[in-house]
């Protein structure tokens, strides 16, 4: 596995792709650099992944973040948060009860195995979690400490917009208008695999509603960034 690396996308936005192996269930992250305090978008899938991201930040000469934004509450986007000390965690208000419930679960390799035996549909996700977390000693699931309902704006000129959708009720897109970048998270993906029905697919209608002339890049968590032209072609061809 190649160590994470940050690549400049546009303006103040740098991206660090996740693992391309779908069995790894590792989301990419992004950082918006600003002298008022940088913004990290998603936390990494585990404390170990978060520490690799921190090394990659330093290697690219990028500052450690002041804010950490959750695009949504799923584990591969938030389980690294406990390895980001001193940041303010920002997310939609719907994430709070969901993550408090997750925090209360007795996470361990034994618990993961037990859950998969009870519901085999959890296998791909829970086996990926077991591979991602080597030790549970200092592990914690952290809800947001700053929440919003419909929209918010951080002092670094980063906008947050709740879009919801079938993938997660708290799905949020992150807007960096001065760089022409919109970070989508997983908002247009179908529901998680264990909840997915055969007819569920990508919600390209949601992407269509998000397209705007001010944005030239659309970044999802598990794929290469799309140019505005590529995003428009995707929704027109659907």
PDB file of C-alpha atoms in Angstrom:
ATOM      1  CA  UNK A   1       0.000   0.000   0.000  1.00  0.00           C
ATOM      2  CA  UNK A   2       1.354   3.423  -0.997  1.00  0.00           C
ATOM      3  CA  UNK A   3       1.686   5.990   1.802  1.00  0.00           C
ATOM      4  CA  UNK A   4      -0.874   8.825   1.579  1.00  0.00           C
ATOM      5  CA  UNK A   5       0.244  11.927  -0.296  1.00  0.00           C
ATOM      6  CA  UNK A   6      -1.358  15.334  -0.765  1.00  0.00           C
ATOM      7  CA  UNK A   7      -1.753  16.765  -4.259  1.00  0.00           C
ATOM      8  CA  UNK A   8      -2.700  20.323  -5.104  1.00  0.00           C
ATOM      9  CA  UNK A   9      -6.114  20.483  -6.789  1.00  0.00           C
ATOM     10  CA  UNK A  10      -6.949  24.191  -7.156  1.00  0.00           C
ATOM     11  CA  UNK A  11      -6.556  27.434  -5.240  1.00  0.00           C
ATOM     12  CA  UNK A  12      -6.304  26.638  -1.532  1.00  0.00           C
ATOM     13  CA  UNK A  13      -7.455  23.025  -1.849  1.00  0.00           C
ATOM     14  CA  UNK A  14      -5.241  19.972  -1.551  1.00  0.00           C
ATOM     15  CA  UNK A  15      -6.496  16.404  -1.696  1.00  0.00           C
ATOM     16  CA  UNK A  16      -5.179  13.106  -0.347  1.00  0.00           C
ATOM     17  CA  UNK A  17      -6.840  10.116  -2.056  1.00  0.00           C
ATOM     18  CA  UNK A  18      -7.910   7.055  -0.122  1.00  0.00           C
ATOM     19  CA  UNK A  19      -7.009   3.474  -0.906  1.00  0.00           C
ATOM     20  CA  UNK A  20      -8.300   2.552  -4.394  1.00  0.00           C
ATOM     21  CA  UNK A  21      -8.976  -1.013  -3.210  1.00  0.00           C
ATOM     22  CA  UNK A  22     -12.730  -1.027  -2.446  1.00  0.00           C
ATOM     23  CA  UNK A  23     -12.229  -3.711   0.201  1.00  0.00           C
ATOM     24  CA  UNK A  24     -10.132  -1.232   2.207  1.00  0.00           C
ATOM     25  CA  UNK A  25     -13.136   1.148   2.555  1.00  0.00           C
ATOM     26  CA  UNK A  26     -10.752   4.069   2.975  1.00  0.00           C
ATOM     27  CA  UNK A  27     -12.091   7.515   2.093  1.00  0.00           C
ATOM     28  CA  UNK A  28      -9.891  10.292   0.801  1.00  0.00           C
ATOM     29  CA  UNK A  29      -9.546  13.600   2.639  1.00  0.00           C
ATOM     30  CA  UNK A  30      -8.961  17.212   1.648  1.00  0.00           C
ATOM     31  CA  UNK A  31      -7.486  20.285   3.302  1.00  0.00           C
ATOM     32  CA  UNK A  32      -8.250  23.948   2.664  1.00  0.00           C
ATOM     33  CA  UNK A  33      -5.195  26.002   3.566  1.00  0.00           C
ATOM     34  CA  UNK A  34      -5.722  29.398   5.167  1.00  0.00           C
ATOM     35  CA  UNK A  35      -3.652  31.706   7.387  1.00  0.00           C
ATOM     36  CA  UNK A  36      -6.702  32.059   9.675  1.00  0.00           C
ATOM     37  CA  UNK A  37      -6.621  28.308  10.268  1.00  0.00           C
ATOM     38  CA  UNK A  38      -6.800  25.430   7.845  1.00  0.00           C
ATOM     39  CA  UNK A  39      -9.801  23.130   7.416  1.00  0.00           C
ATOM     40  CA  UNK A  40      -9.454  19.353   7.205  1.00  0.00           C
ATOM     41  CA  UNK A  41     -12.341  17.637   5.431  1.00  0.00           C
ATOM     42  CA  UNK A  42     -12.939  14.214   6.974  1.00  0.00           C
ATOM     43  CA  UNK A  43     -10.732  12.578   9.564  1.00  0.00           C
ATOM     44  CA  UNK A  44      -9.393   9.385   8.029  1.00  0.00           C
ATOM     45  CA  UNK A  45     -10.743   5.888   8.571  1.00  0.00           C
ATOM     46  CA  UNK A  46      -8.760   5.163  11.747  1.00  0.00           C
ATOM     47  CA  UNK A  47      -6.240   6.731  14.125  1.00  0.00           C
ATOM     48  CA  UNK A  48      -3.441   5.053  12.149  1.00  0.00           C
ATOM     49  CA  UNK A  49      -4.744   6.503   8.891  1.00  0.00           C
ATOM     50  CA  UNK A  50      -5.068   9.942  10.512  1.00  0.00           C
ATOM     51  CA  UNK A  51      -1.440   9.786  11.634  1.00  0.00           C
ATOM     52  CA  UNK A  52      -0.387   8.916   8.083  1.00  0.00           C
ATOM     53  CA  UNK A  53      -2.375  11.927   6.850  1.00  0.00           C
ATOM     54  CA  UNK A  54      -0.577  14.150   9.376  1.00  0.00           C
ATOM     55  CA  UNK A  55       2.783  12.907   8.080  1.00  0.00           C
ATOM     56  CA  UNK A  56       1.635  13.603   4.521  1.00  0.00           C
ATOM     57  CA  UNK A  57       0.567  17.128   5.524  1.00  0.00           C
ATOM     58  CA  UNK A  58       4.000  17.840   6.941  1.00  0.00           C
ATOM     59  CA  UNK A  59       5.731  16.331   3.898  1.00  0.00           C
ATOM     60  CA  UNK A  60       3.738  18.662   1.627  1.00  0.00           C
ATOM     61  CA  UNK A  61       4.550  21.675   3.822  1.00  0.00           C
ATOM     62  CA  UNK A  62       0.899  22.120   4.772  1.00  0.00           C
ATOM     63  CA  UNK A  63      -0.232  23.324   8.214  1.00  0.00           C
ATOM     64  CA  UNK A  64      -2.084  21.202  10.724  1.00  0.00           C
ATOM     65  CA  UNK A  65      -5.815  22.064  10.739  1.00  0.00           C
ATOM     66  CA  UNK A  66      -7.798  24.207  13.130  1.00  0.00           C
ATOM     67  CA  UNK A  67     -11.154  22.731  12.055  1.00  0.00           C
ATOM     68  CA  UNK A  68     -12.132  19.187  11.112  1.00  0.00           C
ATOM     69  CA  UNK A  69     -15.332  18.886   9.054  1.00  0.00           C
ATOM     70  CA  UNK A  70     -17.302  15.653   8.775  1.00  0.00           C
ATOM     71  CA  UNK A  71     -18.993  15.190   5.397  1.00  0.00           C
ATOM     72  CA  UNK A  72     -21.111  12.556   7.186  1.00  0.00           C
ATOM     73  CA  UNK A  73     -20.961  10.159  10.113  1.00  0.00           C
ATOM     74  CA  UNK A  74     -19.828   6.914   8.445  1.00  0.00           C
ATOM     75  CA  UNK A  75     -16.849   5.221  10.059  1.00  0.00           C
ATOM     76  CA  UNK A  76     -14.384   5.626   7.176  1.00  0.00           C
ATOM     77  CA  UNK A  77     -14.820   9.408   7.445  1.00  0.00           C
ATOM     78  CA  UNK A  78     -14.746   9.898  11.226  1.00  0.00           C
ATOM     79  CA  UNK A  79     -12.865   7.112  13.007  1.00  0.00           C
ATOM     80  CA  UNK A  80      -9.575   9.002  12.696  1.00  0.00           C
ATOM     81  CA  UNK A  81     -10.886  12.040  14.601  1.00  0.00           C
ATOM     82  CA  UNK A  82      -9.509  10.908  17.965  1.00  0.00           C
ATOM     83  CA  UNK A  83      -6.000  11.312  16.496  1.00  0.00           C
ATOM     84  CA  UNK A  84      -6.549  15.031  15.683  1.00  0.00           C
ATOM     85  CA  UNK A  85      -6.020  16.787  19.050  1.00  0.00           C
ATOM     86  CA  UNK A  86      -6.926  20.426  19.417  1.00  0.00           C
ATOM     87  CA  UNK A  87      -9.236  20.725  16.408  1.00  0.00           C
ATOM     88  CA  UNK A  88     -12.853  21.837  16.453  1.00  0.00           C
ATOM     89  CA  UNK A  89     -15.001  19.083  14.918  1.00  0.00           C
ATOM     90  CA  UNK A  90     -17.796  20.424  12.725  1.00  0.00           C
ATOM     91  CA  UNK A  91     -20.738  18.437  11.387  1.00  0.00           C
ATOM     92  CA  UNK A  92     -24.449  18.437  10.750  1.00  0.00           C
ATOM     93  CA  UNK A  93     -26.655  18.194  13.829  1.00  0.00           C
ATOM     94  CA  UNK A  94     -28.046  14.826  12.681  1.00  0.00           C
ATOM     95  CA  UNK A  95     -24.582  13.310  13.139  1.00  0.00           C
ATOM     96  CA  UNK A  96     -24.571  13.882  16.895  1.00  0.00           C
ATOM     97  CA  UNK A  97     -27.040  11.204  18.051  1.00  0.00           C
ATOM     98  CA  UNK A  98     -25.777   8.791  15.415  1.00  0.00           C
ATOM     99  CA  UNK A  99     -22.172   9.126  16.568  1.00  0.00           C
ATOM    100  CA  UNK A 100     -23.088   9.072  20.250  1.00  0.00           C
ATOM    101  CA  UNK A 101     -24.756   5.723  19.602  1.00  0.00           C
ATOM    102  CA  UNK A 102     -21.652   4.525  17.752  1.00  0.00           C
ATOM    103  CA  UNK A 103     -19.420   5.749  20.582  1.00  0.00           C
ATOM    104  CA  UNK A 104     -21.391   3.648  23.062  1.00  0.00           C
ATOM    105  CA  UNK A 105     -20.719   0.388  21.219  1.00  0.00           C
ATOM    106  CA  UNK A 106     -17.991  -1.900  22.685  1.00  0.00           C
ATOM    107  CA  UNK A 107     -15.660  -1.732  19.708  1.00  0.00           C
ATOM    108  CA  UNK A 108     -13.091  -4.534  19.572  1.00  0.00           C
ATOM    109  CA  UNK A 109     -12.082  -7.256  17.140  1.00  0.00           C
ATOM    110  CA  UNK A 110     -14.211  -9.687  19.131  1.00  0.00           C
ATOM    111  CA  UNK A 111     -17.239  -7.389  18.870  1.00  0.00           C
ATOM    112  CA  UNK A 112     -16.743  -6.961  15.112  1.00  0.00           C
ATOM    113  CA  UNK A 113     -16.566 -10.744  14.600  1.00  0.00           C
ATOM    114  CA  UNK A 114     -19.646 -11.205  16.752  1.00  0.00           C
ATOM    115  CA  UNK A 115     -21.631  -8.652  14.760  1.00  0.00           C
ATOM    116  CA  UNK A 116     -20.697 -10.255  11.428  1.00  0.00           C
ATOM    117  CA  UNK A 117     -21.817 -13.661  12.681  1.00  0.00           C
ATOM    118  CA  UNK A 118     -25.148 -12.104  13.665  1.00  0.00           C
ATOM    119  CA  UNK A 119     -25.575 -10.240  10.345  1.00  0.00           C
ATOM    120  CA  UNK A 120     -23.251 -11.441   7.537  1.00  0.00           C
ATOM    121  CA  UNK A 121     -24.202  -8.396   5.423  1.00  0.00           C
ATOM    122  CA  UNK A 122     -21.949  -6.364   7.744  1.00  0.00           C
ATOM    123  CA  UNK A 123     -18.939  -8.445   6.705  1.00  0.00           C
ATOM    124  CA  UNK A 124     -17.258  -6.127   4.152  1.00  0.00           C
ATOM    125  CA  UNK A 125     -17.519  -3.055   6.386  1.00  0.00           C
ATOM    126  CA  UNK A 126     -16.699  -4.705   9.688  1.00  0.00           C
ATOM    127  CA  UNK A 127     -13.779  -6.726   8.335  1.00  0.00           C
ATOM    128  CA  UNK A 128     -12.361  -3.493   6.885  1.00  0.00           C
ATOM    129  CA  UNK A 129     -12.702  -1.873  10.320  1.00  0.00           C
ATOM    130  CA  UNK A 130     -10.832  -4.758  11.914  1.00  0.00           C
ATOM    131  CA  UNK A 131      -7.978  -4.336   9.424  1.00  0.00           C
ATOM    132  CA  UNK A 132      -7.912  -0.555   9.900  1.00  0.00           C
ATOM    133  CA  UNK A 133      -7.660  -0.488  13.703  1.00  0.00           C
ATOM    134  CA  UNK A 134      -4.746  -2.398  15.175  1.00  0.00           C
ATOM    135  CA  UNK A 135      -5.350  -1.337  18.771  1.00  0.00           C
ATOM    136  CA  UNK A 136      -8.515  -0.125  20.495  1.00  0.00           C
ATOM    137  CA  UNK A 137      -6.714   1.216  23.567  1.00  0.00           C
ATOM    138  CA  UNK A 138      -6.968   4.930  22.733  1.00  0.00           C
ATOM    139  CA  UNK A 139      -9.781   4.656  20.209  1.00  0.00           C
ATOM    140  CA  UNK A 140     -12.892   6.829  20.525  1.00  0.00           C
ATOM    141  CA  UNK A 141     -15.753   7.839  18.229  1.00  0.00           C
ATOM    142  CA  UNK A 142     -16.167  11.619  18.490  1.00  0.00           C
ATOM    143  CA  UNK A 143     -19.370  13.512  17.634  1.00  0.00           C
ATOM    144  CA  UNK A 144     -19.110  17.056  16.254  1.00  0.00           C
ATOM    145  CA  UNK A 145     -18.501  19.807  18.802  1.00  0.00           C
ATOM    146  CA  UNK A 146     -19.874  22.482  16.445  1.00  0.00           C
ATOM    147  CA  UNK A 147     -23.099  21.736  14.590  1.00  0.00           C
ATOM    148  CA  UNK A 148     -25.380  23.403  12.080  1.00  0.00           C
ATOM    149  CA  UNK A 149     -28.835  22.783  10.631  1.00  0.00           C
ATOM    150  CA  UNK A 150     -28.942  23.928   7.006  1.00  0.00           C
ATOM    151  CA  UNK A 151     -25.705  25.800   6.342  1.00  0.00           C
ATOM    152  CA  UNK A 152     -22.655  27.220   8.075  1.00  0.00           C
ATOM    153  CA  UNK A 153     -19.524  29.145   7.167  1.00  0.00           C
ATOM    154  CA  UNK A 154     -16.167  28.823   8.860  1.00  0.00           C
ATOM    155  CA  UNK A 155     -13.883  31.844   9.323  1.00  0.00           C
ATOM    156  CA  UNK A 156     -11.527  30.368   6.716  1.00  0.00           C
ATOM    157  CA  UNK A 157     -14.066  31.110   3.964  1.00  0.00           C
ATOM    158  CA  UNK A 158     -15.300  27.525   3.773  1.00  0.00           C
ATOM    159  CA  UNK A 159     -19.037  26.955   3.431  1.00  0.00           C
ATOM    160  CA  UNK A 160     -21.008  23.932   4.622  1.00  0.00           C
ATOM    161  CA  UNK A 161     -24.362  22.912   3.164  1.00  0.00           C
ATOM    162  CA  UNK A 162     -26.525  20.063   4.342  1.00  0.00           C
ATOM    163  CA  UNK A 163     -27.847  17.989   1.416  1.00  0.00           C
ATOM    164  CA  UNK A 164     -28.858  14.706   3.084  1.00  0.00           C
ATOM    165  CA  UNK A 165     -29.733  11.979   0.614  1.00  0.00           C
ATOM    166  CA  UNK A 166     -29.988   8.215   0.645  1.00  0.00           C
ATOM    167  CA  UNK A 167     -26.391   7.523   1.616  1.00  0.00           C
ATOM    168  CA  UNK A 168     -26.518   9.308   4.986  1.00  0.00           C
ATOM    169  CA  UNK A 169     -29.033  11.685   6.572  1.00  0.00           C
ATOM    170  CA  UNK A 170     -26.300  14.107   7.637  1.00  0.00           C
ATOM    171  CA  UNK A 171     -24.481  14.324   4.279  1.00  0.00           C
ATOM    172  CA  UNK A 172     -22.831  17.712   3.863  1.00  0.00           C
ATOM    173  CA  UNK A 173     -21.049  19.293   0.924  1.00  0.00           C
ATOM    174  CA  UNK A 174     -18.097  21.600   1.564  1.00  0.00           C
ATOM    175  CA  UNK A 175     -17.833  24.730  -0.571  1.00  0.00           C
ATOM    176  CA  UNK A 176     -14.616  26.589  -1.339  1.00  0.00           C
ATOM    177  CA  UNK A 177     -15.882  29.220  -3.796  1.00  0.00           C
ATOM    178  CA  UNK A 178     -12.648  31.163  -4.124  1.00  0.00           C
ATOM    179  CA  UNK A 179     -10.964  27.963  -5.345  1.00  0.00           C
ATOM    180  CA  UNK A 180     -13.894  26.734  -7.433  1.00  0.00           C
ATOM    181  CA  UNK A 181     -14.061  23.459  -5.484  1.00  0.00           C
ATOM    182  CA  UNK A 182     -17.015  21.554  -4.035  1.00  0.00           C
ATOM    183  CA  UNK A 183     -16.269  18.523  -1.850  1.00  0.00           C
ATOM    184  CA  UNK A 184     -19.168  16.074  -2.088  1.00  0.00           C
ATOM    185  CA  UNK A 185     -18.213  13.378   0.400  1.00  0.00           C
ATOM    186  CA  UNK A 186     -20.436  10.390  -0.418  1.00  0.00           C
ATOM    187  CA  UNK A 187     -23.682  12.356  -0.740  1.00  0.00           C
ATOM    188  CA  UNK A 188     -24.774  10.951  -4.110  1.00  0.00           C
ATOM    189  CA  UNK A 189     -23.806   7.333  -3.380  1.00  0.00           C
ATOM    190  CA  UNK A 190     -26.453   4.658  -2.729  1.00  0.00           C
ATOM    191  CA  UNK A 191     -27.081   3.505   0.849  1.00  0.00           C
ATOM    192  CA  UNK A 192     -24.310   1.530   2.594  1.00  0.00           C
ATOM    193  CA  UNK A 193     -23.900  -2.026   1.280  1.00  0.00           C
ATOM    194  CA  UNK A 194     -25.728  -3.771   4.128  1.00  0.00           C
ATOM    195  CA  UNK A 195     -28.784  -1.540   3.582  1.00  0.00           C
ATOM    196  CA  UNK A 196     -28.654  -1.438  -0.213  1.00  0.00           C
ATOM    197  CA  UNK A 197     -31.366  -2.905  -2.441  1.00  0.00           C
ATOM    198  CA  UNK A 198     -30.747  -4.124  -6.002  1.00  0.00           C
ATOM    199  CA  UNK A 199     -32.485  -1.076  -7.480  1.00  0.00           C
ATOM    200  CA  UNK A 200     -30.372   1.449  -5.524  1.00  0.00           C
ATOM    201  CA  UNK A 201     -27.839   3.406  -7.555  1.00  0.00           C
ATOM    202  CA  UNK A 202     -26.040   6.729  -7.707  1.00  0.00           C
ATOM    203  CA  UNK A 203     -28.239   9.775  -7.086  1.00  0.00           C
ATOM    204  CA  UNK A 204     -27.092  11.806 -10.074  1.00  0.00           C
ATOM    205  CA  UNK A 205     -30.164  13.994  -9.654  1.00  0.00           C
ATOM    206  CA  UNK A 206     -28.568  15.285  -6.465  1.00  0.00           C
ATOM    207  CA  UNK A 207     -25.362  16.054  -8.347  1.00  0.00           C
ATOM    208  CA  UNK A 208     -27.396  17.860 -10.999  1.00  0.00           C
ATOM    209  CA  UNK A 209     -28.906  20.100  -8.330  1.00  0.00           C
ATOM    210  CA  UNK A 210     -25.443  20.900  -6.964  1.00  0.00           C
ATOM    211  CA  UNK A 211     -23.881  21.946 -10.264  1.00  0.00           C
ATOM    212  CA  UNK A 212     -23.095  25.650 -10.313  1.00  0.00           C
ATOM    213  CA  UNK A 213     -21.051  27.851 -12.619  1.00  0.00           C
ATOM    214  CA  UNK A 214     -18.858  28.991  -9.711  1.00  0.00           C
ATOM    215  CA  UNK A 215     -17.432  25.493  -9.202  1.00  0.00           C
ATOM    216  CA  UNK A 216     -14.910  23.892 -11.532  1.00  0.00           C
ATOM    217  CA  UNK A 217     -14.066  20.790  -9.463  1.00  0.00           C
ATOM    218  CA  UNK A 218     -16.331  18.250  -7.746  1.00  0.00           C
ATOM    219  CA  UNK A 219     -14.547  15.948  -5.317  1.00  0.00           C
ATOM    220  CA  UNK A 220     -16.084  12.733  -3.994  1.00  0.00           C
ATOM    221  CA  UNK A 221     -14.438  10.605  -1.338  1.00  0.00           C
ATOM    222  CA  UNK A 222     -13.875   7.355  -3.238  1.00  0.00           C
ATOM    223  CA  UNK A 223     -13.131   8.487  -6.801  1.00  0.00           C
ATOM    224  CA  UNK A 224     -10.975  10.845  -8.807  1.00  0.00           C
ATOM    225  CA  UNK A 225     -12.075  14.527  -8.750  1.00  0.00           C
ATOM    226  CA  UNK A 226     -14.447  15.459 -11.570  1.00  0.00           C
ATOM    227  CA  UNK A 227     -14.135  18.623 -13.585  1.00  0.00           C
ATOM    228  CA  UNK A 228     -17.344  20.588 -14.070  1.00  0.00           C
ATOM    229  CA  UNK A 229     -17.515  19.239 -17.619  1.00  0.00           C
ATOM    230  CA  UNK A 230     -17.138  15.643 -16.418  1.00  0.00           C
ATOM    231  CA  UNK A 231     -19.806  16.143 -13.750  1.00  0.00           C
ATOM    232  CA  UNK A 232     -22.241  17.608 -16.271  1.00  0.00           C
ATOM    233  CA  UNK A 233     -21.564  14.767 -18.709  1.00  0.00           C
ATOM    234  CA  UNK A 234     -22.201  12.211 -15.982  1.00  0.00           C
ATOM    235  CA  UNK A 235     -25.606  13.587 -15.113  1.00  0.00           C
ATOM    236  CA  UNK A 236     -26.604  14.216 -18.745  1.00  0.00           C
ATOM    237  CA  UNK A 237     -25.708  10.663 -19.777  1.00  0.00           C
ATOM    238  CA  UNK A 238     -27.664   9.088 -16.907  1.00  0.00           C
TER     239      UNK A 238
END
